[in-house]
PDB file of C-alpha atoms in Angstrom:
ATOM      1  CA  UNK I   1       0.046   0.125   0.057  1.00 65.00           C
ATOM      2  CA  UNK I   2       1.982   3.018  -1.095  1.00 78.00           C
ATOM      3  CA  UNK I   3      -0.520   5.786  -0.191  1.00 93.00           C
ATOM      4  CA  UNK I   4       0.196   9.021  -1.327  1.00 95.00           C
ATOM      5  CA  UNK I   5       3.080   9.320  -3.960  1.00 96.00           C
ATOM      6  CA  UNK I   6       4.588  12.582  -5.430  1.00 96.00           C
ATOM      7  CA  UNK I   7       7.088  12.902  -8.837  1.00 96.00           C
ATOM      8  CA  UNK I   8       9.531  14.629  -8.778  1.00 96.00           C
ATOM      9  CA  UNK I   9      11.159  15.425  -5.631  1.00 95.00           C
ATOM     10  CA  UNK I  10      12.851  17.733  -6.906  1.00 96.00           C
ATOM     11  CA  UNK I  11      12.826  20.000  -9.689  1.00 96.00           C
ATOM     12  CA  UNK I  12      14.226  23.309 -10.903  1.00 97.00           C
ATOM     13  CA  UNK I  13      12.860  25.539 -13.369  1.00 96.00           C
ATOM     14  CA  UNK I  14      13.415  28.795 -15.042  1.00 97.00           C
ATOM     15  CA  UNK I  15      11.334  31.582 -14.704  1.00 97.00           C
ATOM     16  CA  UNK I  16       8.472  31.255 -17.691  1.00 96.00           C
ATOM     17  CA  UNK I  17       8.880  27.472 -17.670  1.00 97.00           C
ATOM     18  CA  UNK I  18       5.716  24.977 -17.055  1.00 96.00           C
ATOM     19  CA  UNK I  19       5.808  21.662 -15.550  1.00 96.00           C
ATOM     20  CA  UNK I  20       3.164  19.049 -13.605  1.00 97.00           C
ATOM     21  CA  UNK I  21       3.494  17.897 -10.444  1.00 98.00           C
ATOM     22  CA  UNK I  22       2.069  14.595 -10.198  1.00 98.00           C
ATOM     23  CA  UNK I  23       0.002  12.999  -7.429  1.00 98.00           C
ATOM     24  CA  UNK I  24      -1.550   9.793  -6.886  1.00 97.00           C
ATOM     25  CA  UNK I  25      -3.137   7.927  -4.103  1.00 97.00           C
ATOM     26  CA  UNK I  26      -4.454   4.493  -3.845  1.00 96.00           C
ATOM     27  CA  UNK I  27      -6.467   4.730  -1.020  1.00 95.00           C
ATOM     28  CA  UNK I  28      -9.802   4.970  -2.700  1.00 94.00           C
ATOM     29  CA  UNK I  29      -9.958   8.551  -1.207  1.00 95.00           C
ATOM     30  CA  UNK I  30     -12.455  11.020  -2.444  1.00 93.00           C
ATOM     31  CA  UNK I  31     -10.937  14.395  -1.661  1.00 93.00           C
ATOM     32  CA  UNK I  32      -7.372  15.505  -2.645  1.00 95.00           C
ATOM     33  CA  UNK I  33      -5.719  18.542  -1.588  1.00 95.00           C
ATOM     34  CA  UNK I  34      -2.314  20.436  -2.970  1.00 97.00           C
ATOM     35  CA  UNK I  35      -0.541  22.681  -0.422  1.00 96.00           C
ATOM     36  CA  UNK I  36       2.457  24.879  -0.505  1.00 96.00           C
ATOM     37  CA  UNK I  37       4.825  25.303   2.486  1.00 94.00           C
ATOM     38  CA  UNK I  38       7.000  28.070   2.876  1.00 90.00           C
ATOM     39  CA  UNK I  39       9.007  28.622   6.007  1.00 79.00           C
ATOM     40  CA  UNK I  40       7.287  29.914   8.978  1.00 73.00           C
ATOM     41  CA  UNK I  41       3.970  29.820   6.790  1.00 79.00           C
ATOM     42  CA  UNK I  42       2.651  26.570   7.204  1.00 85.00           C
ATOM     43  CA  UNK I  43       0.365  25.326   4.708  1.00 92.00           C
ATOM     44  CA  UNK I  44      -1.462  26.786   2.373  1.00 93.00           C
ATOM     45  CA  UNK I  45      -4.390  25.281   0.401  1.00 93.00           C
ATOM     46  CA  UNK I  46      -3.964  25.700  -3.512  1.00 96.00           C
ATOM     47  CA  UNK I  47      -6.665  23.547  -4.897  1.00 96.00           C
ATOM     48  CA  UNK I  48      -8.819  20.987  -3.786  1.00 94.00           C
ATOM     49  CA  UNK I  49     -10.739  17.923  -5.251  1.00 94.00           C
ATOM     50  CA  UNK I  50     -13.810  16.305  -3.723  1.00 92.00           C
ATOM     51  CA  UNK I  51     -14.056  13.761  -6.495  1.00 92.00           C
ATOM     52  CA  UNK I  52     -13.535  13.361 -10.240  1.00 93.00           C
ATOM     53  CA  UNK I  53     -14.307  15.778 -12.057  1.00 93.00           C
ATOM     54  CA  UNK I  54     -14.385  18.367  -9.384  1.00 93.00           C
ATOM     55  CA  UNK I  55     -12.170  20.793  -8.167  1.00 94.00           C
ATOM     56  CA  UNK I  56     -12.140  24.018  -6.259  1.00 93.00           C
ATOM     57  CA  UNK I  57      -9.914  26.860  -5.651  1.00 93.00           C
ATOM     58  CA  UNK I  58      -8.150  27.242  -2.240  1.00 92.00           C
ATOM     59  CA  UNK I  59      -6.380  30.386  -0.744  1.00 90.00           C
ATOM     60  CA  UNK I  60      -3.552  30.811  -3.180  1.00 94.00           C
ATOM     61  CA  UNK I  61      -4.814  29.511  -6.798  1.00 96.00           C
ATOM     62  CA  UNK I  62      -3.137  32.062  -8.789  1.00 96.00           C
ATOM     63  CA  UNK I  63      -0.590  30.584 -11.276  1.00 96.00           C
ATOM     64  CA  UNK I  64      -1.437  27.231 -11.010  1.00 97.00           C
ATOM     65  CA  UNK I  65      -3.918  24.375 -12.427  1.00 97.00           C
ATOM     66  CA  UNK I  66      -5.248  21.385 -11.834  1.00 97.00           C
ATOM     67  CA  UNK I  67      -7.467  18.479 -13.328  1.00 95.00           C
ATOM     68  CA  UNK I  68      -9.532  15.393 -11.473  1.00 96.00           C
ATOM     69  CA  UNK I  69      -9.985  13.198 -14.348  1.00 96.00           C
ATOM     70  CA  UNK I  70     -10.040   9.909 -12.068  1.00 96.00           C
ATOM     71  CA  UNK I  71     -10.346   9.080  -8.359  1.00 96.00           C
ATOM     72  CA  UNK I  72      -6.363   8.118  -8.282  1.00 97.00           C
ATOM     73  CA  UNK I  73      -4.374  11.201  -9.720  1.00 97.00           C
ATOM     74  CA  UNK I  74      -4.540  14.944  -8.955  1.00 98.00           C
ATOM     75  CA  UNK I  75      -1.767  16.707 -10.951  1.00 98.00           C
ATOM     76  CA  UNK I  76      -0.954  20.139 -10.074  1.00 98.00           C
ATOM     77  CA  UNK I  77       0.338  22.393 -13.227  1.00 97.00           C
ATOM     78  CA  UNK I  78       2.307  25.326 -12.985  1.00 96.00           C
ATOM     79  CA  UNK I  79       2.614  28.184 -16.221  1.00 89.00           C
ATOM     80  CA  UNK I  80       5.064  30.312 -16.568  1.00 94.00           C
ATOM     81  CA  UNK I  81       6.906  29.804 -13.519  1.00 95.00           C
ATOM     82  CA  UNK I  82       7.853  32.631 -11.283  1.00 96.00           C
ATOM     83  CA  UNK I  83      10.643  32.898  -8.235  1.00 96.00           C
ATOM     84  CA  UNK I  84       7.516  33.449  -5.888  1.00 95.00           C
ATOM     85  CA  UNK I  85       6.378  29.808  -6.724  1.00 96.00           C
ATOM     86  CA  UNK I  86       9.647  28.222  -5.029  1.00 96.00           C
ATOM     87  CA  UNK I  87       8.372  26.305  -2.511  1.00 96.00           C
ATOM     88  CA  UNK I  88       7.875  22.351  -1.493  1.00 95.00           C
ATOM     89  CA  UNK I  89       4.634  21.078  -2.412  1.00 97.00           C
ATOM     90  CA  UNK I  90       2.720  18.815  -0.827  1.00 96.00           C
ATOM     91  CA  UNK I  91      -0.222  16.557  -2.134  1.00 97.00           C
ATOM     92  CA  UNK I  92      -2.600  15.164   0.935  1.00 95.00           C
ATOM     93  CA  UNK I  93      -6.103  13.077   0.124  1.00 95.00           C
ATOM     94  CA  UNK I  94      -8.296  11.870   2.878  1.00 92.00           C
ATOM     95  CA  UNK I  95     -11.870   9.897   2.316  1.00 89.00           C
ATOM     96  CA  UNK I  96     -14.375  12.300   3.604  1.00 81.00           C
ATOM     97  CA  UNK I  97     -12.496  15.458   3.928  1.00 74.00           C
ATOM     98  CA  UNK I  98     -13.197  16.149   8.062  1.00 74.00           C
ATOM     99  CA  UNK I  99     -10.877  12.794   9.006  1.00 79.00           C
ATOM    100  CA  UNK I 100      -7.130  12.375   8.487  1.00 85.00           C
ATOM    101  CA  UNK I 101      -5.534  13.812   5.653  1.00 91.00           C
ATOM    102  CA  UNK I 102      -2.435  11.320   4.190  1.00 93.00           C
ATOM    103  CA  UNK I 103       0.117  13.430   3.314  1.00 93.00           C
ATOM    104  CA  UNK I 104       2.375  12.766   0.464  1.00 94.00           C
ATOM    105  CA  UNK I 105       6.410  13.280   0.669  1.00 92.00           C
ATOM    106  CA  UNK I 106       6.797  16.391  -1.384  1.00 94.00           C
ATOM    107  CA  UNK I 107       8.177  18.053  -4.119  1.00 96.00           C
ATOM    108  CA  UNK I 108      10.681  21.069  -3.436  1.00 95.00           C
ATOM    109  CA  UNK I 109      10.641  23.338  -6.281  1.00 97.00           C
ATOM    110  CA  UNK I 110      12.764  26.113  -7.241  1.00 96.00           C
ATOM    111  CA  UNK I 111      12.312  28.712 -10.024  1.00 96.00           C
ATOM    112  CA  UNK I 112      15.340  30.995 -10.898  1.00 95.00           C
TER     113      UNK I 112
ATOM    114  CA  UNK A   1     -13.026  33.621   8.407  1.00 71.00           C
ATOM    115  CA  UNK A   2     -11.385  30.776  10.646  1.00 78.00           C
ATOM    116  CA  UNK A   3      -7.553  31.433  11.608  1.00 88.00           C
ATOM    117  CA  UNK A   4      -4.785  28.994  13.960  1.00 93.00           C
ATOM    118  CA  UNK A   5      -2.045  30.950  15.458  1.00 94.00           C
ATOM    119  CA  UNK A   6       0.720  29.205  16.832  1.00 95.00           C
ATOM    120  CA  UNK A   7       2.414  31.987  19.040  1.00 95.00           C
ATOM    121  CA  UNK A   8       5.934  30.107  19.557  1.00 95.00           C
ATOM    122  CA  UNK A   9       8.056  29.474  16.268  1.00 93.00           C
ATOM    123  CA  UNK A  10      10.710  27.535  17.888  1.00 95.00           C
ATOM    124  CA  UNK A  11      10.477  25.867  21.294  1.00 97.00           C
ATOM    125  CA  UNK A  12      14.044  23.952  22.574  1.00 97.00           C
ATOM    126  CA  UNK A  13      13.498  21.793  25.405  1.00 97.00           C
ATOM    127  CA  UNK A  14      15.855  19.329  26.984  1.00 97.00           C
ATOM    128  CA  UNK A  15      15.050  15.472  27.051  1.00 97.00           C
ATOM    129  CA  UNK A  16      12.941  14.001  29.353  1.00 97.00           C
ATOM    130  CA  UNK A  17      11.080  17.081  30.117  1.00 98.00           C
ATOM    131  CA  UNK A  18       7.873  18.084  29.429  1.00 98.00           C
ATOM    132  CA  UNK A  19       6.620  20.042  26.361  1.00 98.00           C
ATOM    133  CA  UNK A  20       3.752  22.290  25.493  1.00 98.00           C
ATOM    134  CA  UNK A  21       2.954  23.593  22.463  1.00 98.00           C
ATOM    135  CA  UNK A  22       0.270  26.521  21.992  1.00 98.00           C
ATOM    136  CA  UNK A  23      -2.524  26.907  19.356  1.00 97.00           C
ATOM    137  CA  UNK A  24      -5.579  29.186  19.374  1.00 96.00           C
ATOM    138  CA  UNK A  25      -8.472  29.217  16.510  1.00 94.00           C
ATOM    139  CA  UNK A  26     -10.481  31.461  15.609  1.00 89.00           C
ATOM    140  CA  UNK A  27     -14.022  29.553  14.084  1.00 80.00           C
ATOM    141  CA  UNK A  28     -17.490  30.575  14.856  1.00 72.00           C
ATOM    142  CA  UNK A  29     -19.141  27.069  15.661  1.00 76.00           C
ATOM    143  CA  UNK A  30     -17.808  23.880  16.926  1.00 76.00           C
ATOM    144  CA  UNK A  31     -14.420  23.528  15.546  1.00 85.00           C
ATOM    145  CA  UNK A  32     -13.034  19.959  14.464  1.00 90.00           C
ATOM    146  CA  UNK A  33      -8.915  20.418  15.594  1.00 93.00           C
ATOM    147  CA  UNK A  34      -5.843  18.590  14.629  1.00 95.00           C
ATOM    148  CA  UNK A  35      -2.673  17.921  15.397  1.00 97.00           C
ATOM    149  CA  UNK A  36      -0.224  17.353  12.830  1.00 96.00           C
ATOM    150  CA  UNK A  37       3.584  16.300  12.829  1.00 97.00           C
ATOM    151  CA  UNK A  38       6.250  16.823  10.194  1.00 94.00           C
ATOM    152  CA  UNK A  39       9.566  15.418  10.654  1.00 92.00           C
ATOM    153  CA  UNK A  40      12.565  16.719   8.804  1.00 86.00           C
ATOM    154  CA  UNK A  41      12.007  16.331   4.844  1.00 83.00           C
ATOM    155  CA  UNK A  42       8.997  14.159   5.264  1.00 86.00           C
ATOM    156  CA  UNK A  43       5.628  14.835   4.903  1.00 87.00           C
ATOM    157  CA  UNK A  44       2.686  15.522   7.482  1.00 92.00           C
ATOM    158  CA  UNK A  45       1.526  12.871   9.896  1.00 94.00           C
ATOM    159  CA  UNK A  46      -1.765  12.966  12.033  1.00 94.00           C
ATOM    160  CA  UNK A  47      -0.687  12.853  16.152  1.00 96.00           C
ATOM    161  CA  UNK A  48      -4.418  13.391  17.443  1.00 96.00           C
ATOM    162  CA  UNK A  49      -7.557  15.195  16.460  1.00 94.00           C
ATOM    163  CA  UNK A  50     -10.541  16.434  18.471  1.00 93.00           C
ATOM    164  CA  UNK A  51     -14.145  16.404  16.728  1.00 88.00           C
ATOM    165  CA  UNK A  52     -16.423  16.424  20.176  1.00 84.00           C
ATOM    166  CA  UNK A  53     -16.699  14.611  23.592  1.00 86.00           C
ATOM    167  CA  UNK A  54     -13.755  14.339  26.360  1.00 88.00           C
ATOM    168  CA  UNK A  55     -11.795  17.418  25.924  1.00 91.00           C
ATOM    169  CA  UNK A  56      -8.825  15.699  26.362  1.00 96.00           C
ATOM    170  CA  UNK A  57      -7.421  13.837  23.510  1.00 96.00           C
ATOM    171  CA  UNK A  58      -4.922  11.298  23.277  1.00 97.00           C
ATOM    172  CA  UNK A  59      -2.676  10.954  20.477  1.00 96.00           C
ATOM    173  CA  UNK A  60       0.223   8.587  18.626  1.00 96.00           C
ATOM    174  CA  UNK A  61       3.854   8.715  20.044  1.00 95.00           C
ATOM    175  CA  UNK A  62       2.886   9.925  23.771  1.00 96.00           C
ATOM    176  CA  UNK A  63       0.981  13.247  23.225  1.00 98.00           C
ATOM    177  CA  UNK A  64      -2.411  15.017  24.303  1.00 98.00           C
ATOM    178  CA  UNK A  65      -4.193  17.830  23.735  1.00 98.00           C
ATOM    179  CA  UNK A  66      -6.874  19.401  25.485  1.00 97.00           C
ATOM    180  CA  UNK A  67      -9.184  21.156  24.288  1.00 95.00           C
ATOM    181  CA  UNK A  68     -10.926  24.482  25.769  1.00 94.00           C
ATOM    182  CA  UNK A  69     -13.593  26.162  24.393  1.00 92.00           C
ATOM    183  CA  UNK A  70     -13.257  29.437  26.767  1.00 91.00           C
ATOM    184  CA  UNK A  71      -9.776  30.016  25.966  1.00 93.00           C
ATOM    185  CA  UNK A  72     -10.137  28.841  22.056  1.00 93.00           C
ATOM    186  CA  UNK A  73      -7.271  26.839  22.618  1.00 95.00           C
ATOM    187  CA  UNK A  74      -6.180  23.215  21.514  1.00 97.00           C
ATOM    188  CA  UNK A  75      -2.649  23.122  22.616  1.00 98.00           C
ATOM    189  CA  UNK A  76      -0.410  19.965  22.579  1.00 98.00           C
ATOM    190  CA  UNK A  77       1.266  18.505  25.441  1.00 98.00           C
ATOM    191  CA  UNK A  78       4.041  15.786  26.292  1.00 98.00           C
ATOM    192  CA  UNK A  79       4.931  14.410  29.779  1.00 97.00           C
ATOM    193  CA  UNK A  80       8.460  13.408  28.346  1.00 97.00           C
ATOM    194  CA  UNK A  81       9.953  14.344  25.432  1.00 97.00           C
ATOM    195  CA  UNK A  82      12.614  11.944  23.191  1.00 96.00           C
ATOM    196  CA  UNK A  83      15.268  13.307  20.456  1.00 95.00           C
ATOM    197  CA  UNK A  84      12.984  11.769  18.027  1.00 95.00           C
ATOM    198  CA  UNK A  85      10.536  14.287  18.617  1.00 97.00           C
ATOM    199  CA  UNK A  86      12.179  16.984  17.268  1.00 97.00           C
ATOM    200  CA  UNK A  87      10.064  18.194  14.253  1.00 96.00           C
ATOM    201  CA  UNK A  88       7.944  21.099  13.264  1.00 96.00           C
ATOM    202  CA  UNK A  89       4.591  20.825  14.629  1.00 97.00           C
ATOM    203  CA  UNK A  90       0.768  21.990  12.767  1.00 96.00           C
ATOM    204  CA  UNK A  91      -2.267  22.911  14.686  1.00 96.00           C
ATOM    205  CA  UNK A  92      -5.153  22.709  11.794  1.00 93.00           C
ATOM    206  CA  UNK A  93      -8.769  23.710  12.385  1.00 91.00           C
ATOM    207  CA  UNK A  94     -11.413  22.116   9.709  1.00 86.00           C
ATOM    208  CA  UNK A  95     -13.633  24.052   7.833  1.00 78.00           C
ATOM    209  CA  UNK A  96     -17.374  23.208   6.719  1.00 74.00           C
ATOM    210  CA  UNK A  97     -17.816  24.449   3.230  1.00 69.00           C
ATOM    211  CA  UNK A  98     -20.769  23.538   0.476  1.00 64.00           C
ATOM    212  CA  UNK A  99     -18.300  23.141  -1.949  1.00 62.00           C
ATOM    213  CA  UNK A 100     -15.948  20.720   0.536  1.00 67.00           C
ATOM    214  CA  UNK A 101     -14.657  20.243   3.549  1.00 76.00           C
ATOM    215  CA  UNK A 102     -10.844  21.579   4.223  1.00 82.00           C
ATOM    216  CA  UNK A 103      -8.365  22.590   6.605  1.00 87.00           C
ATOM    217  CA  UNK A 104      -6.525  25.564   7.769  1.00 89.00           C
ATOM    218  CA  UNK A 105      -3.275  25.549   9.116  1.00 91.00           C
ATOM    219  CA  UNK A 106      -1.212  27.082  11.777  1.00 92.00           C
ATOM    220  CA  UNK A 107       2.358  28.555  11.033  1.00 92.00           C
ATOM    221  CA  UNK A 108       4.023  25.414  12.677  1.00 94.00           C
ATOM    222  CA  UNK A 109       6.340  25.479  15.602  1.00 96.00           C
ATOM    223  CA  UNK A 110       9.568  24.023  15.146  1.00 96.00           C
ATOM    224  CA  UNK A 111      10.583  21.840  18.215  1.00 97.00           C
ATOM    225  CA  UNK A 112      14.245  21.414  18.981  1.00 97.00           C
ATOM    226  CA  UNK A 113      15.348  18.358  21.667  1.00 97.00           C
ATOM    227  CA  UNK A 114      18.871  19.200  23.390  1.00 96.00           C
ATOM    228  CA  UNK A 115      20.592  16.063  24.593  1.00 91.00           C
TER     229      UNK A 115
END
């Protein structure tokens, strides 16, 4: 049982490039989330999904896009990367949205 | 809008000593509250949660937390700290939304354990 997996673990992007952060969960969870973590700022919600085909914005969605075509996958797309998007990105999932969230190991992204 | 405040950014504690991490929340209704721990280079792991009932909640790794409605607090405690407890700790409150439920996290408290 792999839980929540994220790829890549590390990535360096140049300003203006784009990329997709992958997230997959094998627990048949309905809810999936993308957070970014900046030092001293805790976790900020970027986007979340309550099921396949349904997504909604979190606190800091600008510069990001998501899709949820299957229950298992919830990729996060960065278009036109900017230095302000340098952060650690975490994907998480939960069964019902009010219970425990299971987190992936994170992706450390640097934009230069 | 709800919010979570963790007043202490860093705490240093000696191994074997007690630990208390503070968490204050702002939420209009009865809150669902959580404490998560993040070890270096790892994702977050749930320590404990409070939904209702007994205001003293037991969690994993010997941690407990007490919900005090009058003080809008949910402080985390451990009687005797081990070196492996060095990590960052996050308090969170659940937000109920028609579009889907989600968590709001505090800024975190980093705990350093001295030998």
